Every structure is written in structure tokens, then in C-alpha cells.
Short mmCIF file of C-alpha atoms and ligand atoms in Angstrom, two decimals:
data_model
loop_
_atom_site.label_atom_id
_atom_site.label_comp_id
_atom_site.label_asym_id
_atom_site.label_seq_id
_atom_site.Cartn_x
_atom_site.Cartn_y
_atom_site.Cartn_z
CA MET A 564 -113.53 -106.46 -63.21
CA ALA A 565 -111.74 -108.52 -65.83
CA THR A 566 -108.00 -108.07 -66.21
CA GLU A 567 -107.02 -106.80 -69.64
CA ILE A 568 -103.84 -108.40 -70.91
CA LYS A 569 -101.38 -106.74 -73.26
CA LYS A 570 -98.54 -109.14 -73.97
CA VAL A 571 -94.99 -108.13 -74.63
CA ASP A 572 -93.97 -108.28 -78.32
CA PRO A 573 -92.07 -111.53 -78.85
CA GLY A 574 -89.07 -109.48 -80.07
CA ASN A 575 -88.97 -107.55 -76.78
CA LYS A 576 -88.95 -110.57 -74.46
CA LYS A 577 -86.03 -110.44 -72.07
CA PRO A 578 -83.57 -113.29 -71.71
CA ILE A 579 -84.53 -115.52 -68.78
CA PRO A 580 -81.60 -116.27 -66.46
CA THR A 581 -80.64 -119.92 -66.64
CA ASP A 582 -77.65 -120.06 -64.29
CA TYR A 583 -79.59 -120.50 -61.06
CA SER A 584 -76.44 -120.37 -58.96
CA LYS A 585 -76.09 -116.70 -59.90
CA LEU A 586 -79.70 -115.57 -59.46
CA GLY A 587 -79.21 -113.75 -56.17
CA PHE A 588 -82.24 -111.90 -54.86
CA GLY A 589 -84.24 -109.08 -56.45
CA LEU A 590 -82.05 -108.55 -59.50
CA HIS A 591 -84.15 -109.89 -62.38
CA PHE A 592 -87.69 -108.99 -63.42
CA SER A 593 -90.03 -110.91 -65.68
CA ASP A 594 -91.68 -109.69 -68.90
CA HIS A 595 -95.00 -108.46 -67.49
CA MET A 596 -96.49 -106.49 -64.62
CA TYR A 597 -99.99 -106.06 -63.20
CA LEU A 598 -101.35 -102.55 -62.63
CA MET A 599 -104.46 -100.71 -61.51
CA GLU A 600 -105.24 -97.20 -60.30
CA TYR A 601 -107.38 -95.70 -57.57
CA GLU A 602 -109.25 -92.41 -57.63
CA ARG A 603 -111.53 -91.11 -54.91
CA GLY A 604 -115.15 -91.56 -56.00
CA ARG A 605 -114.22 -94.17 -58.57
CA GLY A 606 -112.36 -96.73 -56.49
CA TRP A 607 -109.78 -99.13 -57.89
CA HIS A 608 -110.09 -99.39 -61.65
CA SER A 609 -108.48 -100.48 -64.92
CA PRO A 610 -106.81 -103.72 -63.74
CA ARG A 611 -104.49 -104.90 -66.47
CA ILE A 612 -101.33 -106.78 -67.29
CA GLU A 613 -98.80 -105.01 -69.46
CA PRO A 614 -95.20 -105.46 -70.52
CA TYR A 615 -92.81 -104.60 -67.64
CA ARG A 616 -91.85 -100.95 -67.93
CA PRO A 617 -90.69 -97.94 -65.91
CA LEU A 618 -93.44 -96.01 -64.10
CA ASN A 619 -94.44 -92.55 -65.19
CA LEU A 620 -94.61 -90.55 -61.95
CA ASP A 621 -94.97 -86.85 -61.23
CA PRO A 622 -91.91 -85.66 -59.27
CA ALA A 623 -94.36 -84.32 -56.67
CA ALA A 624 -96.05 -87.76 -56.27
CA MET A 625 -96.72 -88.03 -52.53
CA VAL A 626 -95.04 -91.42 -52.14
CA LEU A 627 -91.73 -89.83 -53.09
CA HIS A 628 -92.00 -87.23 -50.33
CA TYR A 629 -93.89 -88.81 -47.45
CA GLY A 630 -93.50 -92.54 -48.06
CA GLN A 631 -97.19 -93.38 -48.19
CA GLU A 632 -96.90 -96.91 -49.58
CA VAL A 633 -97.25 -100.57 -48.67
CA PHE A 634 -95.86 -103.72 -50.22
CA GLU A 635 -95.87 -107.51 -50.00
CA GLY A 636 -93.58 -110.39 -50.81
CA MET A 637 -94.62 -113.88 -51.89
CA LYS A 638 -93.34 -116.64 -54.10
CA ALA A 639 -94.40 -119.00 -56.88
CA TYR A 640 -92.58 -122.33 -57.13
CA ARG A 641 -91.96 -124.80 -59.95
CA GLY A 642 -92.38 -128.14 -58.22
CA LYS A 643 -93.79 -131.64 -58.38
CA ASP A 644 -94.96 -132.82 -61.82
CA ASP A 645 -93.65 -129.56 -63.30
CA GLY A 646 -96.54 -127.78 -61.52
CA VAL A 647 -96.71 -124.11 -60.53
CA TYR A 648 -97.45 -123.66 -56.82
CA MET A 649 -98.14 -120.74 -54.52
CA PHE A 650 -97.97 -120.65 -50.73
CA ARG A 651 -100.61 -118.77 -48.65
CA TYR A 652 -100.81 -115.93 -51.16
CA LEU A 653 -104.27 -114.85 -50.00
CA ASP A 654 -102.83 -114.39 -46.50
CA ASN A 655 -100.27 -112.01 -47.97
CA LEU A 656 -103.00 -110.03 -49.72
CA GLN A 657 -104.96 -109.85 -46.48
CA ARG A 658 -101.88 -108.54 -44.73
CA LEU A 659 -101.46 -106.00 -47.54
CA ASN A 660 -104.91 -104.67 -46.67
CA ARG A 661 -103.98 -104.45 -42.98
CA SER A 662 -100.89 -102.47 -43.97
CA CYS A 663 -103.10 -100.28 -46.21
CA ASN A 664 -105.34 -99.59 -43.26
CA ARG A 665 -102.40 -98.37 -41.14
CA MET A 666 -101.07 -96.21 -43.99
CA VAL A 667 -104.54 -94.77 -44.87
CA ILE A 668 -104.53 -96.40 -48.31
CA PRO A 669 -107.83 -97.74 -49.70
CA PRO A 670 -107.98 -101.55 -49.47
CA ILE A 671 -107.80 -103.71 -52.58
CA ASP A 672 -110.31 -106.39 -53.59
CA ILE A 673 -108.40 -109.49 -52.54
CA GLU A 674 -110.24 -111.90 -54.81
CA GLN A 675 -109.82 -109.75 -57.88
CA VAL A 676 -106.15 -109.04 -57.24
CA GLY A 677 -105.59 -112.71 -56.38
CA GLU A 678 -106.96 -113.65 -59.80
CA GLY A 679 -104.80 -111.01 -61.52
CA LEU A 680 -101.77 -112.22 -59.62
CA LYS A 681 -102.35 -115.79 -60.78
CA GLU A 682 -102.76 -114.59 -64.38
CA LEU A 683 -99.46 -112.73 -64.13
CA VAL A 684 -97.65 -115.77 -62.71
CA LEU A 685 -99.09 -118.04 -65.40
CA LEU A 686 -98.23 -115.60 -68.17
CA ASP A 687 -94.62 -115.37 -66.95
CA GLN A 688 -94.35 -118.96 -65.73
CA GLU A 689 -91.30 -119.65 -67.89
CA TRP A 690 -89.52 -117.30 -65.48
CA ILE A 691 -90.07 -119.62 -62.50
CA PRO A 692 -86.72 -121.32 -61.90
CA LYS A 693 -86.72 -125.09 -62.18
CA SER A 694 -84.60 -125.64 -59.12
CA GLU A 695 -85.49 -126.29 -55.51
CA GLY A 696 -84.45 -123.34 -53.37
CA CYS A 697 -85.18 -120.95 -56.25
CA SER A 698 -88.56 -119.38 -56.99
CA LEU A 699 -90.39 -116.50 -58.63
CA TYR A 700 -90.53 -113.68 -56.05
CA ILE A 701 -93.67 -111.58 -56.39
CA ARG A 702 -93.75 -108.00 -55.18
CA PRO A 703 -97.11 -106.16 -54.98
CA ASN A 704 -96.72 -102.47 -54.21
CA VAL A 705 -99.18 -99.62 -53.59
CA ILE A 706 -97.99 -96.04 -53.88
CA ALA A 707 -99.57 -92.61 -53.30
CA THR A 708 -99.60 -90.67 -56.56
CA ASP A 709 -101.24 -87.27 -55.90
CA PRO A 710 -98.85 -84.56 -57.16
CA PHE A 711 -99.11 -82.59 -53.91
CA LEU A 712 -96.70 -81.43 -51.24
CA GLY A 713 -99.08 -80.92 -48.32
CA VAL A 714 -99.05 -83.65 -45.70
CA ARG A 715 -102.31 -85.63 -45.91
CA PRO A 716 -103.36 -89.00 -47.35
CA SER A 717 -103.26 -89.08 -51.14
CA GLU A 718 -106.51 -89.32 -53.10
CA THR A 719 -104.99 -91.32 -55.96
CA TYR A 720 -102.89 -94.49 -55.85
CA LEU A 721 -101.16 -96.92 -58.15
CA PHE A 722 -101.14 -100.63 -57.35
CA TYR A 723 -98.73 -102.82 -59.26
CA ILE A 724 -97.19 -106.27 -59.07
CA ILE A 725 -93.79 -107.18 -60.44
CA ALA A 726 -92.09 -110.56 -60.29
CA GLY A 727 -88.70 -112.06 -60.86
CA PRO A 728 -86.66 -115.22 -60.33
CA VAL A 729 -84.68 -115.42 -57.06
CA GLY A 730 -82.30 -117.73 -55.27
CA ALA A 731 -81.53 -117.59 -51.55
CA TYR A 732 -82.00 -114.18 -49.90
CA TYR A 733 -78.71 -114.42 -48.03
CA PRO A 734 -75.57 -115.17 -50.04
CA GLN A 735 -74.84 -117.82 -47.36
CA GLY A 736 -77.92 -119.79 -48.56
CA PHE A 737 -79.30 -122.16 -45.92
CA ASN A 738 -76.32 -121.75 -43.60
CA PRO A 739 -76.05 -120.10 -40.21
CA VAL A 740 -75.88 -116.28 -40.21
CA SER A 741 -74.32 -114.04 -37.57
CA ILE A 742 -76.62 -111.31 -36.36
CA PHE A 743 -75.75 -108.00 -34.79
CA VAL A 744 -77.98 -106.78 -31.97
CA SER A 745 -78.52 -103.04 -32.26
CA ASP A 746 -78.52 -101.12 -29.00
CA LYS A 747 -78.01 -97.79 -30.75
CA TYR A 748 -80.91 -97.58 -33.22
CA VAL A 749 -84.51 -98.75 -33.16
CA ARG A 750 -86.63 -99.97 -36.05
CA ALA A 751 -90.11 -99.26 -34.70
CA VAL A 752 -92.06 -98.36 -31.61
CA GLN A 753 -95.45 -99.50 -30.37
CA GLY A 754 -98.10 -97.28 -31.91
CA GLY A 755 -95.84 -96.58 -34.88
CA ILE A 756 -95.84 -98.33 -38.25
CA GLY A 757 -93.69 -101.35 -37.35
CA GLU A 758 -96.43 -103.90 -38.01
CA ALA A 759 -97.21 -102.50 -41.47
CA LYS A 760 -95.17 -103.70 -44.43
CA THR A 761 -94.22 -100.24 -45.55
CA ALA A 762 -91.05 -98.70 -46.93
CA GLY A 763 -90.36 -96.48 -43.89
CA ASN A 764 -89.56 -99.47 -41.67
CA TYR A 765 -86.91 -100.62 -44.10
CA ALA A 766 -85.51 -97.10 -44.55
CA ALA A 767 -85.24 -96.85 -40.74
CA SER A 768 -83.10 -100.00 -40.71
CA LEU A 769 -80.50 -99.00 -43.31
CA LEU A 770 -77.95 -97.13 -41.21
CA ALA A 771 -77.85 -99.87 -38.58
CA GLN A 772 -77.62 -102.47 -41.33
CA MET A 773 -74.71 -100.66 -42.98
CA GLU A 774 -72.84 -100.31 -39.68
CA ALA A 775 -73.43 -103.99 -38.88
CA LYS A 776 -72.20 -104.97 -42.33
CA GLU A 777 -69.01 -102.96 -41.86
CA LYS A 778 -68.40 -105.04 -38.74
CA GLY A 779 -69.02 -108.25 -40.70
CA PHE A 780 -72.62 -109.01 -39.74
CA PRO A 781 -75.17 -109.50 -42.51
CA GLN A 782 -78.24 -108.72 -40.40
CA VAL A 783 -79.45 -106.64 -37.46
CA LEU A 784 -81.56 -108.00 -34.63
CA TRP A 785 -83.86 -105.28 -33.34
CA LEU A 786 -84.76 -104.73 -29.72
CA ASP A 787 -87.93 -102.93 -28.66
CA GLY A 788 -87.94 -99.16 -29.14
CA LYS A 789 -88.71 -98.21 -25.55
CA GLU A 790 -86.68 -100.30 -23.15
CA HIS A 791 -84.13 -101.58 -25.66
CA LYS A 792 -84.20 -105.06 -24.22
CA TYR A 793 -87.04 -107.14 -25.65
CA ILE A 794 -86.24 -109.18 -28.76
CA GLU A 795 -88.37 -108.01 -31.69
CA GLU A 796 -87.38 -109.11 -35.21
CA VAL A 797 -84.62 -108.97 -37.79
CA GLY A 798 -86.27 -106.67 -40.33
CA THR A 799 -86.14 -109.17 -43.18
CA MET A 800 -87.44 -111.96 -40.96
CA ASN A 801 -89.06 -112.83 -37.64
CA ILE A 802 -86.92 -114.63 -35.10
CA PHE A 803 -87.24 -117.70 -32.85
CA PHE A 804 -85.01 -118.92 -30.00
CA LYS A 805 -85.17 -122.34 -28.38
CA PHE A 806 -84.62 -122.43 -24.62
CA GLY A 807 -84.84 -125.89 -23.06
CA ASP A 808 -87.86 -127.53 -24.68
CA GLU A 809 -89.60 -124.25 -25.51
CA VAL A 810 -89.34 -122.34 -28.77
CA VAL A 811 -90.00 -118.64 -28.17
CA THR A 812 -90.78 -115.74 -30.47
CA SER A 813 -91.87 -112.19 -29.81
CA PRO A 814 -95.63 -111.65 -29.59
CA LEU A 815 -97.26 -109.35 -32.16
CA THR A 816 -96.90 -106.24 -30.06
CA GLY A 817 -97.66 -103.79 -32.87
CA SER A 818 -94.04 -103.00 -33.62
CA ILE A 819 -93.10 -106.22 -35.43
CA LEU A 820 -94.19 -107.62 -38.76
CA PRO A 821 -96.84 -110.37 -38.53
CA GLY A 822 -94.96 -112.80 -40.77
CA ILE A 823 -96.85 -115.42 -42.77
CA THR A 824 -93.85 -117.76 -42.43
CA ARG A 825 -93.74 -116.92 -38.69
CA ASP A 826 -97.35 -118.04 -38.40
CA SER A 827 -96.62 -121.18 -40.45
CA VAL A 828 -93.68 -122.06 -38.17
CA ILE A 829 -95.87 -121.66 -35.07
CA GLN A 830 -98.59 -123.87 -36.56
CA LEU A 831 -96.10 -126.52 -37.68
CA LEU A 832 -94.29 -126.66 -34.33
CA ARG A 833 -97.61 -127.01 -32.48
CA LYS A 834 -98.63 -129.80 -34.85
CA TRP A 835 -95.32 -131.55 -34.19
CA GLY A 836 -95.89 -131.35 -30.43
CA ILE A 837 -93.07 -128.86 -29.89
CA LYS A 838 -93.86 -126.20 -27.30
CA VAL A 839 -93.89 -122.76 -28.90
CA SER A 840 -94.66 -119.52 -27.08
CA GLU A 841 -95.30 -116.00 -28.29
CA ARG A 842 -94.05 -114.09 -25.29
CA LEU A 843 -91.79 -111.21 -24.37
CA PHE A 844 -88.17 -112.17 -23.76
CA THR A 845 -85.03 -110.12 -23.58
CA ILE A 846 -81.54 -110.05 -24.99
CA ASP A 847 -80.40 -110.82 -21.42
CA ASP A 848 -82.46 -114.03 -21.52
CA VAL A 849 -80.69 -114.97 -24.76
CA ILE A 850 -77.26 -114.34 -23.27
CA ALA A 851 -78.09 -116.12 -20.01
CA GLY A 852 -79.41 -119.09 -22.04
CA GLN A 853 -76.27 -119.16 -24.12
CA LYS A 854 -74.12 -119.12 -20.99
CA ASP A 855 -76.02 -121.81 -19.07
CA GLY A 856 -76.50 -124.00 -22.14
CA SER A 857 -80.33 -123.83 -22.21
CA LEU A 858 -80.29 -121.92 -25.52
CA SER A 859 -79.90 -124.65 -28.09
CA GLU A 860 -80.91 -123.02 -31.35
CA ALA A 861 -82.13 -119.85 -33.08
CA PHE A 862 -83.53 -119.19 -36.52
CA GLY A 863 -85.27 -116.52 -38.57
CA SER A 864 -88.36 -117.00 -40.74
CA GLY A 865 -89.57 -115.02 -43.71
CA THR A 866 -90.82 -115.31 -47.27
CA ALA A 867 -87.53 -114.19 -48.78
CA ALA A 868 -85.35 -115.89 -46.15
CA VAL A 869 -87.56 -119.03 -45.68
CA ILE A 870 -85.78 -120.42 -42.56
CA SER A 871 -82.41 -118.93 -41.74
CA PRO A 872 -80.41 -120.57 -38.96
CA VAL A 873 -78.60 -118.19 -36.61
CA GLY A 874 -75.02 -119.21 -35.82
CA SER A 875 -74.15 -116.40 -33.48
CA VAL A 876 -75.52 -113.28 -31.86
CA HIS A 877 -73.26 -110.26 -31.39
CA TYR A 878 -74.20 -107.88 -28.57
CA GLN A 879 -72.20 -105.05 -27.04
CA GLY A 880 -68.87 -106.23 -28.43
CA GLN A 881 -69.32 -109.91 -27.55
CA ASP A 882 -70.07 -112.87 -29.79
CA TYR A 883 -72.42 -115.50 -28.42
CA GLN A 884 -72.34 -118.68 -30.45
CA VAL A 885 -75.61 -120.56 -30.89
CA ALA A 886 -75.89 -124.31 -31.68
CA ASP A 887 -72.08 -124.45 -32.06
CA GLY A 888 -72.49 -122.13 -35.04
CA LYS A 889 -74.30 -124.92 -36.91
CA THR A 890 -77.80 -125.42 -38.28
CA GLY A 891 -80.08 -126.63 -35.48
CA GLU A 892 -82.37 -129.64 -35.70
CA ILE A 893 -85.62 -127.66 -35.71
CA SER A 894 -84.34 -125.16 -38.29
CA GLN A 895 -83.44 -128.05 -40.58
CA ARG A 896 -86.76 -129.82 -40.05
CA LEU A 897 -88.77 -126.64 -40.69
CA TYR A 898 -86.72 -125.77 -43.77
CA ASP A 899 -87.11 -129.26 -45.25
CA HIS A 900 -90.81 -129.35 -44.44
CA LEU A 901 -91.58 -125.90 -45.87
CA LEU A 902 -89.63 -126.59 -49.05
CA SER A 903 -91.32 -129.91 -49.53
CA LEU A 904 -94.73 -128.23 -49.17
CA GLN A 905 -93.88 -125.25 -51.33
CA TYR A 906 -92.62 -127.43 -54.18
CA GLY A 907 -95.86 -129.43 -54.08
CA LYS A 908 -94.40 -132.61 -52.59
CA GLY A 909 -95.31 -132.73 -48.91
CA GLU A 910 -98.80 -133.37 -47.57
CA ASP A 911 -100.59 -130.01 -47.37
CA GLU A 912 -102.29 -130.54 -43.99
CA PHE A 913 -103.12 -126.87 -43.47
CA GLY A 914 -104.40 -126.09 -46.99
CA TRP A 915 -101.63 -123.54 -47.57
CA MET A 916 -100.81 -124.50 -51.16
CA THR A 917 -102.51 -123.56 -54.41
CA ARG A 918 -101.56 -125.27 -57.65
CA LEU A 919 -101.91 -122.85 -60.56
CA ALA A 920 -100.80 -125.13 -63.39
C1 COI B 231 -89.99 -110.88 -47.72
O1 COI B 231 -89.57 -111.78 -46.98
O2 COI B 231 -90.74 -111.13 -48.67
C2 COI B 231 -89.63 -109.49 -47.51
O3 COI B 231 -90.36 -108.66 -47.93
C3 COI B 231 -88.38 -109.21 -46.78
C4 COI B 231 -87.42 -108.33 -47.51
C5 COI B 231 -86.90 -108.85 -48.80
C6 COI B 231 -87.85 -106.91 -47.58
#
């Protein structure tokens, strides 16, 4: 299925932000969007690129009532030789289909959407910031559109992709963040939807996030939903702790997001000969490690966050400083390496990069 392209009238083009220091995250959207619809019996159809516009949705659209939706997040970079680069975007589309499966949404054709995505990025490539650390964030979304209030999977869907220039996800940039460990709320439970990239997981995190923010912590570290002790993830990123010579992250238990950056970190650390384990570990292990000095560093990983060093962990009224509140050695090395790859400079040993232009 070829993608039809309807370009924005030159007079309606939006101004492209040029002050990259003020980009923030998720505030600006480029001139075009990709869309297609699904109907039972017909499948996905009418892939096209159109000028960015509001959606026309029935107020009874099922996504608005029961949250049947999935999304993704990926980035395009303006890098070496003024090229346009993307990082592991097909892995994101594959994960989108896994999320679709959990949310009973029909899967997309990855190759076709991948081509449409590239066309969108190329069409709006002027929007990709020319500054390392900034990128074009790309947000595919699938929503249930049946105008129906009974609870069942929708029979019609809208898939769309929007994009926009972003800077660092956290206002701190690449600097250590303090994270608040929630022992009051849970994000997800095994058997639930925690491993799907779907709106409900983010909605579930908002109250805890707001309460943490009021106490001065930008992010919440989630413990498992049953025993409230195993480290899971941060909601906007996966998390790694280094104890002695071992870097540890939670295994994919079903309640955490299988991050593409998480997987990249694991592969890179293994390649560098650094021991990395996906195993269960508890908040008590973190505190014990902080107290006996074996915990030397912690960091989060995610598409939006890239690598985010953790400067302290706050649990049950106590602050536990990590790496003297500074950026650890491995966090710095991973950050530098990922950026160098993503901007087309480093050697792409794993075949993660695609140059679009
Ligand atoms: C991402 O890292 O791309 C995310 O989707 C996290 C967050 C912005 C929701």
C-alpha cells in the first residue's frame, strides 16, 4: 500500500523552534502526520501523510472510555555529515505490535508503517534540531474508535504518527536525578498490562508522580505490585544499579516495559566485558548496598530519557545518596556511546542505526 502524501500549504507551515535551549519535551509538533484506519473485514487501509491537524473523534469513541490504545516513542537525529539517522526504529514497531497483542488491537504491517514513518521524517526533516542532545521525537499511537459504550474490543481503530523537536526529557538534562520510591501505590502487577506501552500504565502513575513532585522528587521508582519490595522501573525509564562489579536490572517479569534502550544498555555492557544481570533485587538490597558502599552507581535508560544518572534514592523518609550524587562512570560512558551512535558518529557494531538522508 503506497502512502498518499498531502503536503501542508506553504502559507500554513508552522514556525520551527530555533532556540534549542528552550525546546523542552513534547511541546512542539511538526507540519505533518501519518494516518491510517482499521475496519474489521478490511484490515488497515488508507495510509497517508497529511498536514498536522486535530482528530475528529466521536465522543463515544471507545479509547476515551476504556483506554484501549497503545503507543511508541522513538527519535530521529540530525548528525554526522548533516545526515538524518534513526535508532532501532523497527524494534519499536515490533514492540508496538506486542503491545497491540496485549490490548487486543490488530497488529500493523511493520514494513509498511516503517516506510511511512521514514517518509514522514524526511518530509519534516527541517524540524530535526541541529544540536547534539536534541532530536525529533516520534510518537506512533493506535486508538480504538468504535462509538460504543459496551466493554469489548473495538472493531475500528485509528493509527497515527506525530513528531516534534525535543531537548532533554528532564529539565536537569544529563545530570543526576533524585528518585522517590513509592511504597504506597503500584504501577502494574504481573498478569496486568505493565509490559504493554499503553496509556493506562501512565495514568496509574500520575498520583504518585504528583505526590513525589510535591516533595521535590522528579520521578517515582516503582516496586513490584505484590510484595512491594522488588525494584521494577521508573515509568519513563528502566533502571540499573551497580553493586560491586555487577550491573543489575529487573528481569522482564511481565509488569515492566521491555525498553529498547534497556536492551541496548545490556548488549553494550556485555560487549564491554561488564557483568550485567537481569535478576530480581529489592529496595533493601539497594539500601544495604548504599550503606556498605557496594552500590557505586545507578541510572535509568529510555528513549526520551536516554541515560539518566540517579543521584539519590528516597525511601520511607530517608535519602540515600548514590555515587556521591554525581554522574557515575558507566552512566557517562553509556550516554557518550549512545549519543555518538545516534548522531551517526560511532561505529555501529550492532546494526542499530539507519541513515535516512
Ligand atoms: C519514551 O521514552 O519514549 C517514552 O515513551 C517515555 C515517556 C515520555 C512516556
